[in-house]
Tab-separated table of C-alpha atoms in Angstrom:
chain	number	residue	atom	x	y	z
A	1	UNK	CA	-29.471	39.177	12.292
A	2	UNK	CA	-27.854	40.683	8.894
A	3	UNK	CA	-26.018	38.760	6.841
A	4	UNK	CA	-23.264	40.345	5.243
A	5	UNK	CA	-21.755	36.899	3.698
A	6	UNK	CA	-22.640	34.598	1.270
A	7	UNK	CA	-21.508	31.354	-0.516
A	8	UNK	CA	-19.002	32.706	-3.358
A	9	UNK	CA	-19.785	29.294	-5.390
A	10	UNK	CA	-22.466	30.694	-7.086
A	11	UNK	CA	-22.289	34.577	-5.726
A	12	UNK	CA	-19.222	36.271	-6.870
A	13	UNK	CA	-18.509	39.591	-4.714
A	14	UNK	CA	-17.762	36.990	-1.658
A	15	UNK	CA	-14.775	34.922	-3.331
A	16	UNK	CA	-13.090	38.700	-3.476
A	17	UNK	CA	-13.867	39.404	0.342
A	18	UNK	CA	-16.653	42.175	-0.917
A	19	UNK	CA	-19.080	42.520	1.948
A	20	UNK	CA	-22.265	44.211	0.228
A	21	UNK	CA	-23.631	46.629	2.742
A	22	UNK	CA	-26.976	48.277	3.253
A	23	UNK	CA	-29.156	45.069	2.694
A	24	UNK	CA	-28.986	41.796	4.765
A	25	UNK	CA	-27.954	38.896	2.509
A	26	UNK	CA	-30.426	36.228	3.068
A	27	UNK	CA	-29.577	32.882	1.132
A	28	UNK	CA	-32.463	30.370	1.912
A	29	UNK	CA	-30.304	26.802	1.032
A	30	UNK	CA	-31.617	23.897	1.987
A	31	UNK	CA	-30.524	20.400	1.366
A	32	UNK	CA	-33.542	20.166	-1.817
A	33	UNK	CA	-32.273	22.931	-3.269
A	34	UNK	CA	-35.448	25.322	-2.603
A	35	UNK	CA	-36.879	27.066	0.337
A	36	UNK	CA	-40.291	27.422	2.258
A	37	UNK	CA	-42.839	29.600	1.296
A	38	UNK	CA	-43.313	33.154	3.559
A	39	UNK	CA	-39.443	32.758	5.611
A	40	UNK	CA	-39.901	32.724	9.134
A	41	UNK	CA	-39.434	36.630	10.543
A	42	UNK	CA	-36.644	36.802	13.393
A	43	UNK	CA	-38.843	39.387	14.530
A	44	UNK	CA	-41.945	37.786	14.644
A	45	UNK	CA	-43.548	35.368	17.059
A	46	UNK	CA	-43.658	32.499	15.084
A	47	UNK	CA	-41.684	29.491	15.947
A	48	UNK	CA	-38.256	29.130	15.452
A	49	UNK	CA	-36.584	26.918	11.795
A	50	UNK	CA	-36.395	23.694	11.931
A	51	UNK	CA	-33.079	22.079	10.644
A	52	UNK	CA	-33.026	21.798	7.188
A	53	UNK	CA	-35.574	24.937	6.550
A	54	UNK	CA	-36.020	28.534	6.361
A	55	UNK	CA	-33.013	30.733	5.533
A	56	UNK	CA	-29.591	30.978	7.052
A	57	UNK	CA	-30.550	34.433	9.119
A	58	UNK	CA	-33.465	32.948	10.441
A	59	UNK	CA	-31.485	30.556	13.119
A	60	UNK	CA	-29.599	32.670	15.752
A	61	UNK	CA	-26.333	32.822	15.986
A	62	UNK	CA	-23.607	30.618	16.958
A	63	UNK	CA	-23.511	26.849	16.739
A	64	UNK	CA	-27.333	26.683	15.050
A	65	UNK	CA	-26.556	29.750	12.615
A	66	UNK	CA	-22.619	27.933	12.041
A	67	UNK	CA	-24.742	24.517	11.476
A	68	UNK	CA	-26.966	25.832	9.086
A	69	UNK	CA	-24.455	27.588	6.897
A	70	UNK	CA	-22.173	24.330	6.863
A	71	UNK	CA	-25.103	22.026	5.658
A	72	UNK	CA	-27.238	24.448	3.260
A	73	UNK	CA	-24.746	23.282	0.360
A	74	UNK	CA	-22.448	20.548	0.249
A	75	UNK	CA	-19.530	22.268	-0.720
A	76	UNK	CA	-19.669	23.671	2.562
A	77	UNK	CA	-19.350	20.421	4.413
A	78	UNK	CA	-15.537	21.455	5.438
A	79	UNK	CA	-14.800	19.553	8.848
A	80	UNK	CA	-11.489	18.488	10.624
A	81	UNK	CA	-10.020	15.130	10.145
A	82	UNK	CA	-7.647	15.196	13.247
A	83	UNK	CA	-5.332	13.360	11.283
A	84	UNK	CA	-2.521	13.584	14.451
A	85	UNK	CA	-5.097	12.258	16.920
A	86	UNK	CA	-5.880	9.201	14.757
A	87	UNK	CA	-2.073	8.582	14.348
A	88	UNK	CA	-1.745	9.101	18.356
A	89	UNK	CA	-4.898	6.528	18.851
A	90	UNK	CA	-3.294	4.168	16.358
A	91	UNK	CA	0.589	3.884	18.073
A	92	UNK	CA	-1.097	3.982	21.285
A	93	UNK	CA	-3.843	0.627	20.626
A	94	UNK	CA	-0.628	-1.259	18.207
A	95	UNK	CA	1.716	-0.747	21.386
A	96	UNK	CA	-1.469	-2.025	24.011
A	97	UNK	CA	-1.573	-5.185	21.302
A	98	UNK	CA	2.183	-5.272	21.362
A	99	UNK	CA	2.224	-6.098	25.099
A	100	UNK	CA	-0.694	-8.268	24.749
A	101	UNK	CA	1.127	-10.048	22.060
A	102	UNK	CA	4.067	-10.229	23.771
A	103	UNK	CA	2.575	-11.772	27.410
A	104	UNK	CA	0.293	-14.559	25.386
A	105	UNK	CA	4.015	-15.558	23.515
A	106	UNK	CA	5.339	-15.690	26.767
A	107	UNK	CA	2.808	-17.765	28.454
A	108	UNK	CA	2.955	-20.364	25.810
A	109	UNK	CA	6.738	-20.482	26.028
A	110	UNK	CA	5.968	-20.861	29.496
A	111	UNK	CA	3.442	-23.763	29.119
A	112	UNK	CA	5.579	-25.340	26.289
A	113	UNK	CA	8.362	-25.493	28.712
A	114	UNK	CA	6.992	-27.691	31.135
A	115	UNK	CA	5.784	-31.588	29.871
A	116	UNK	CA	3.021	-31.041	31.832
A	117	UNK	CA	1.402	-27.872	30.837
A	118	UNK	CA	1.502	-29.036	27.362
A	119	UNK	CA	-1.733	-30.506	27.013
A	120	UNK	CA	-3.109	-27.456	27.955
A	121	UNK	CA	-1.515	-25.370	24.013
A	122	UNK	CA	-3.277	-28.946	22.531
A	123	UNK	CA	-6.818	-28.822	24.093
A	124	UNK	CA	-8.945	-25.015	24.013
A	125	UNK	CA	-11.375	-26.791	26.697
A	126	UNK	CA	-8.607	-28.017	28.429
A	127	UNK	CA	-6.834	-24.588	28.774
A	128	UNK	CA	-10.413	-23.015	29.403
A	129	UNK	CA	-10.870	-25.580	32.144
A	130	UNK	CA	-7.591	-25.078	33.845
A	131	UNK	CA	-6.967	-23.873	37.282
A	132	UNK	CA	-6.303	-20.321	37.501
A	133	UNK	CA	-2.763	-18.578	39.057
A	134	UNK	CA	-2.899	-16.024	41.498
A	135	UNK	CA	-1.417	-13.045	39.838
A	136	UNK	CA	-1.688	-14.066	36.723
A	137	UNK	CA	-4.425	-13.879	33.448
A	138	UNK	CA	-5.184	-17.176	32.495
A	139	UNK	CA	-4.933	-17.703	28.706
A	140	UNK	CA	-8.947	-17.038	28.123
A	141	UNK	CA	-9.087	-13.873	29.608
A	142	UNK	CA	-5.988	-12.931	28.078
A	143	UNK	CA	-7.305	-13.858	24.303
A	144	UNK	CA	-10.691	-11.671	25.236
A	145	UNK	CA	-8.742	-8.616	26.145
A	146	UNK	CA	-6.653	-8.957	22.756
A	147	UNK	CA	-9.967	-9.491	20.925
A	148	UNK	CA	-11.084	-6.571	22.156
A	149	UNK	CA	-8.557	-4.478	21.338
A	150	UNK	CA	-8.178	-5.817	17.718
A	151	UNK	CA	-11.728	-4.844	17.262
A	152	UNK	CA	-10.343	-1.548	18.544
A	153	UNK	CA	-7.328	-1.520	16.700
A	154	UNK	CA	-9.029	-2.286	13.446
A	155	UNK	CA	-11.515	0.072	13.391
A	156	UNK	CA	-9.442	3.113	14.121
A	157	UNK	CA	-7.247	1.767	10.915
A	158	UNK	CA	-10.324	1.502	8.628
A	159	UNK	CA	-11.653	4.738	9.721
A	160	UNK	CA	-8.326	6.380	9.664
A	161	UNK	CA	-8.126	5.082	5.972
A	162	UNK	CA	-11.344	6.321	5.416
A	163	UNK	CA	-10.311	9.760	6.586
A	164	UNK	CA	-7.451	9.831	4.216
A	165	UNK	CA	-9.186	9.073	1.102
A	166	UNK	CA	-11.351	11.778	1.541
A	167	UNK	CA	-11.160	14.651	-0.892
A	168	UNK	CA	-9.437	17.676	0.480
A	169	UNK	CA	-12.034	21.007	0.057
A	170	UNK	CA	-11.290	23.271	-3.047
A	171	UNK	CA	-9.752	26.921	-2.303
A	172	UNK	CA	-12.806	28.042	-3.166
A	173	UNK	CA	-15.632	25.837	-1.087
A	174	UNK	CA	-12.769	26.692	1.718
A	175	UNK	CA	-12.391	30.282	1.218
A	176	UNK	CA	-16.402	31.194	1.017
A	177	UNK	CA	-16.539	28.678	4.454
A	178	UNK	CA	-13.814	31.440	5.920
A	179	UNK	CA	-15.430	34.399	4.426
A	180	UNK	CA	-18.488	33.928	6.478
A	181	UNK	CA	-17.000	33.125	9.907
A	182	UNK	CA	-15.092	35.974	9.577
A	183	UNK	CA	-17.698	38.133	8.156
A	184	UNK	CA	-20.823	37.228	10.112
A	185	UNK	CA	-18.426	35.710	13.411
A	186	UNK	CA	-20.841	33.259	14.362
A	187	UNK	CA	-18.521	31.576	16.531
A	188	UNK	CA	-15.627	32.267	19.165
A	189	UNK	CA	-12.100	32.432	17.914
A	190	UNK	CA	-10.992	29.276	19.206
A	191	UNK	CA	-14.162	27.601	18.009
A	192	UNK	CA	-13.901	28.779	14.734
A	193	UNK	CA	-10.408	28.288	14.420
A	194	UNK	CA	-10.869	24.358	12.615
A	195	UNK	CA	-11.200	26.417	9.294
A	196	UNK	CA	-7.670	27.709	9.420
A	197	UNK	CA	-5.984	24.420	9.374
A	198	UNK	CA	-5.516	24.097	5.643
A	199	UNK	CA	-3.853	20.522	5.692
A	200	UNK	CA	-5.674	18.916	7.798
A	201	UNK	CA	-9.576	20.057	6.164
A	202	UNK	CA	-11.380	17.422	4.614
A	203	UNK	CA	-15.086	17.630	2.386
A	204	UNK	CA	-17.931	15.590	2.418
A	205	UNK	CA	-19.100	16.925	-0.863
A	206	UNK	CA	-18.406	13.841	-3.267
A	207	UNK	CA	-15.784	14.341	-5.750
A	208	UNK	CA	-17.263	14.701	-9.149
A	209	UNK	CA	-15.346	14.173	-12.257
A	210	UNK	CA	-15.453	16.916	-13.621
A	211	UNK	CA	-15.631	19.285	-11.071
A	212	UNK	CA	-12.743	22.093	-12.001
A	213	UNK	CA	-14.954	22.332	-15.375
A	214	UNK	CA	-17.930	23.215	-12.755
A	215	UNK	CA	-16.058	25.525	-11.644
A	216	UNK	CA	-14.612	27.513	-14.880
A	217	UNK	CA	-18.233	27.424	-15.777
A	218	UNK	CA	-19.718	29.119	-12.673
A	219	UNK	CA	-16.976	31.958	-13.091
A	220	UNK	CA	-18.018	32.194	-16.656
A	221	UNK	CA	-21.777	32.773	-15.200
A	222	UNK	CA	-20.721	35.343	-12.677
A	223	UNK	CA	-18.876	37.202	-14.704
A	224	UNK	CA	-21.220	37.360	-17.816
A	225	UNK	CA	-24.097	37.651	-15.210
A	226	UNK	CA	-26.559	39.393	-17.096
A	227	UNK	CA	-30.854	39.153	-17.517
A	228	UNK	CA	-30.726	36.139	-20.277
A	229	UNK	CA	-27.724	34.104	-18.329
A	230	UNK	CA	-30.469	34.841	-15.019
A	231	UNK	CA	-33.232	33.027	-16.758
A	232	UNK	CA	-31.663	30.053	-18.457
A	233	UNK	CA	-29.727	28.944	-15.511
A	234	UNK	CA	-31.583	30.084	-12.415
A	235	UNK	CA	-34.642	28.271	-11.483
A	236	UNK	CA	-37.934	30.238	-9.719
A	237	UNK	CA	-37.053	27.997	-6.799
A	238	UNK	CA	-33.374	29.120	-6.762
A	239	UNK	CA	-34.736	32.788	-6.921
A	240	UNK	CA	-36.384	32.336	-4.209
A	241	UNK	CA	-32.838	32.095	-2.108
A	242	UNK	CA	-32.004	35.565	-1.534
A	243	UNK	CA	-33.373	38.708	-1.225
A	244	UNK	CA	-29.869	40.555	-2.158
A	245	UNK	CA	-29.270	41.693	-4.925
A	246	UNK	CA	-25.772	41.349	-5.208
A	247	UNK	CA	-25.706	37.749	-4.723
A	248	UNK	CA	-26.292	35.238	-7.632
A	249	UNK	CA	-27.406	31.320	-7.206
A	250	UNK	CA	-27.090	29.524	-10.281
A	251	UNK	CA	-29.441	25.968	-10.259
A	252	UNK	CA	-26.850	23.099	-10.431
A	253	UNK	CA	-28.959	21.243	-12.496
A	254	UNK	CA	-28.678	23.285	-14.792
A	255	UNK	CA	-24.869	24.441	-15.025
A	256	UNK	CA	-24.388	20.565	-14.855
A	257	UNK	CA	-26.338	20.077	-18.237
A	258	UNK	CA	-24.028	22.829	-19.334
A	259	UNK	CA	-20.894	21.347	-18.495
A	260	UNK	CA	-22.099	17.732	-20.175
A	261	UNK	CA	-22.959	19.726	-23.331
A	262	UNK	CA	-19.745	21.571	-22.928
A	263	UNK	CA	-17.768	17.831	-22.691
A	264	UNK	CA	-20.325	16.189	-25.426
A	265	UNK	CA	-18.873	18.849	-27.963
A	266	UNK	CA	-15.530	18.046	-27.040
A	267	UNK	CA	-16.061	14.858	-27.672
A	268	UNK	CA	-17.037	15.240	-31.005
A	269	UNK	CA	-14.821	17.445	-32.145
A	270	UNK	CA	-12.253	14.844	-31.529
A	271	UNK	CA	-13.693	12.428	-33.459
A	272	UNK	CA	-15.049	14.911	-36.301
A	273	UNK	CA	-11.960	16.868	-36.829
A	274	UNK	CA	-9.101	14.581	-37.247
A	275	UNK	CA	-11.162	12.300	-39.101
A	276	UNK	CA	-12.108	15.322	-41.787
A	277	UNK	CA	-8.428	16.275	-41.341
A	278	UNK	CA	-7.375	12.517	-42.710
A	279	UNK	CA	-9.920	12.316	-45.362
A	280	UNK	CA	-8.709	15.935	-46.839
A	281	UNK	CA	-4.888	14.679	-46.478
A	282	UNK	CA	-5.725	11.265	-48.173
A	283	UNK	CA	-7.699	12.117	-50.975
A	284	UNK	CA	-5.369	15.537	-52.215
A	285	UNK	CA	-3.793	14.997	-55.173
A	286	UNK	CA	0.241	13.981	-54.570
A	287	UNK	CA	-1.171	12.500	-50.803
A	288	UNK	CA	-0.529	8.962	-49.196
A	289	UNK	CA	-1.334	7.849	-45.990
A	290	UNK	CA	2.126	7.385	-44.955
A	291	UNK	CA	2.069	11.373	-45.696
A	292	UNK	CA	4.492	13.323	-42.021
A	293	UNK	CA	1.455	15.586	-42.208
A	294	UNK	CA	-1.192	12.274	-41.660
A	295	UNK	CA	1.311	11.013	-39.113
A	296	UNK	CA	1.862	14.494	-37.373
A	297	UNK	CA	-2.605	14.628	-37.417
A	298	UNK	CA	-2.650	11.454	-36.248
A	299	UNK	CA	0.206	11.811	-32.989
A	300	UNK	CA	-1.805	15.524	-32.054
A	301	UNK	CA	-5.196	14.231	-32.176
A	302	UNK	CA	-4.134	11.076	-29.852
A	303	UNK	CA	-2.083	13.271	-27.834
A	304	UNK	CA	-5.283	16.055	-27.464
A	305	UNK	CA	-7.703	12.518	-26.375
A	306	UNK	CA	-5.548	11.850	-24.071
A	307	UNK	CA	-5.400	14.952	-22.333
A	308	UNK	CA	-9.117	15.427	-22.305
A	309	UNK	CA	-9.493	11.666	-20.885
A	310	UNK	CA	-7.242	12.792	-17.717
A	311	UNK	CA	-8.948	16.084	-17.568
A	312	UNK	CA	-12.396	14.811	-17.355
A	313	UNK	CA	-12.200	11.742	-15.326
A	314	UNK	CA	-10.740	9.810	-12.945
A	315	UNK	CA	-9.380	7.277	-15.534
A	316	UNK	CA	-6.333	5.355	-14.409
A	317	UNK	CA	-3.374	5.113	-15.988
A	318	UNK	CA	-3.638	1.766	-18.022
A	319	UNK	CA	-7.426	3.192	-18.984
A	320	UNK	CA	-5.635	6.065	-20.261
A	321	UNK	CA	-3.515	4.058	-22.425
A	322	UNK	CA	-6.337	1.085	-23.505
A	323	UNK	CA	-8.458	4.501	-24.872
A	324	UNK	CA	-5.562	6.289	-26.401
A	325	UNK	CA	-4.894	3.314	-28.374
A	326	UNK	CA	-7.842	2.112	-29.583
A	327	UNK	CA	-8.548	5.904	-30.956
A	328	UNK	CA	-5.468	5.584	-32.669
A	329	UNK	CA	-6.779	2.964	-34.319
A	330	UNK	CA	-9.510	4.164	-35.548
A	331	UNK	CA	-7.783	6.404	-37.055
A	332	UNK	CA	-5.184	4.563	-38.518
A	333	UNK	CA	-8.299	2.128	-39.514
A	334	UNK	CA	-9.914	5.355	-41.243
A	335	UNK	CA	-6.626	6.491	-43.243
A	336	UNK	CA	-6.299	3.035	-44.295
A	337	UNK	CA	-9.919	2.369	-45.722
A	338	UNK	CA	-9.450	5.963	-47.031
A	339	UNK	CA	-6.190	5.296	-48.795
């Protein structure tokens, strides 16, 4: 089977819909990151993959082939949430406990009612004990049933909140995930059709904090591919993932050690620059501290931290502010000592 698709992460004629012709892509992903030595020839009469090895050609198509594309890289993992099922499944088991609720209120108004029957809302082994009416649930078995379904209940809330917090797929991960259905149609229409509802997609990959710098970076790579960009940030292992030329795999070890040298530099600069800015403004001649042109340094450089803090992580809102301050005053510490 020829590939004529691959994962535009890391290979950039598939994010534009270019399907290279004349040679069968063959990206060999596996969960590790590197592939098995001498691939397992389709054509051969060696056994078939296993899950988790060989490259993506290798398993036929359909479900296996759609499997193995979908979990050789985890921004791939795009699935349905069903979020209108869960809904349905939630009003239907809060409406079976509303009934349920509403018959135990009724038998206790019921028993309340009547002197007699009284003992029997005092005394659990009493009530447990007591003669059952034709017709009608005694109190135990009605309590089971309403256990039961607030087991039910609950865990179709947790796992419908679950669901939710899940991190919608990039339009990237989801476009490359498109790409190869429709390029290599490795499913029906109606089976593939899950990819085309955009709001109700959810990923598996784990949100990272950085990730949209990731992403800036791999276009960087892709675009400046070139033979010294090949060996600094491709592994012999990664090479090993296709035989196609036009396709590029970058190691993510590597562009991630990038992207935290990329962030470590921004880092300093923050600190270095407005702190050399200060000491220039401080010590010129006809200077103070009090200086617009200190305060105006000191507002942008805050401003600028802040930015970069919501940029790069996942700080909340009161982080955002504890930082921002306490940069501020180092600064204003800095201008002060200075002065």
């Amino acid at each position: 089977m020829a590939s004529n698709s691959a994962p535009h992460d890391f290979a950039g004629d598939l994010e534009k819909g270019h399907v290279p012709t004349g040679e069968a892509s063959s990206p060999a992903l596996t969960n590790s990151g590197s592939t098995l030595a001498g691939g397992c020839d389709s054509n051969s009469e060696s056994p078939p993959p296993s899950p988790g090895s060989g490259e993506v050609e290798d398993f036929p198509e359909g479900y296996p082939l759609m499997s193995c594309y979908l979990d050789s890289d985890e921004q791939f993992m795009i699935y349905r949430r069903f979020g209108i099922l869960h809904a349905r499944s939630l009003l239907y088991a809060q409406d079976e406990l509303r009934e349920l609720e509403s018959r135990l209120t009724m038998l206790d108004k019921r028993d309340d009612r009547n002197e007699d029957d009284r003992d029997y809302l005092m005394c659990r082994e009493n009530d447990d004990d007591r003669e059952p009416i034709p017709g009608r649930k005694s109190r135990k078995d009605l309590l089971a049933l309403i256990k039961q379904k607030t087991l039910e209940y609950g865990q179709l809330v947790i796992q419908a909140q679950q669901l939710c917090g899940m991190n919608k797929p990039s339009w990237r991960d989801q476009r490359s995930v498109t790409n190869f259905i429709e390029n290599e149609g490795p499913l029906m229409e109606k089976d593939a059709s899950f990819i085309y509802h955009h709001e109700d997609l959810i990923t598996l990959r784990p949100g990272r904090e950085h990730a949209w710098l990731d992403c800036a970076v791999e276009n960087c790579l892709i675009w400046l591919r070139c033979r010294p960009i090949e060996y600094l940030f491709v592994s012999p292992l990664t090479r090993q993932k296709t035989r196609n030329k036009n396709v590029r795999y970058y190691t993510r070890s590597r562009v991630n050690l990038l992207v935290t040298a990329i962030i470590t530099l921004i880092i300093l600069a923050l600190l270095v620059a407005p702190i050399y800015a200060l000491y220039r403004l401080t010590v010129s001649a006809g200077s103070r501290a009090t200086d617009p042109a200190c305060i105006g340094v000191l507002l942008v450089c805050t401003l600028v931290f802040s930015a970069a803090l919501s940029m790069f992580t996942k700080a909340k809102r009161h982080e955002i502010l504890a930082a921002a301050a306490g940069y501020c005053a180092v600064l204003v510490v800095f201008v002060g000592n200075v002065g």
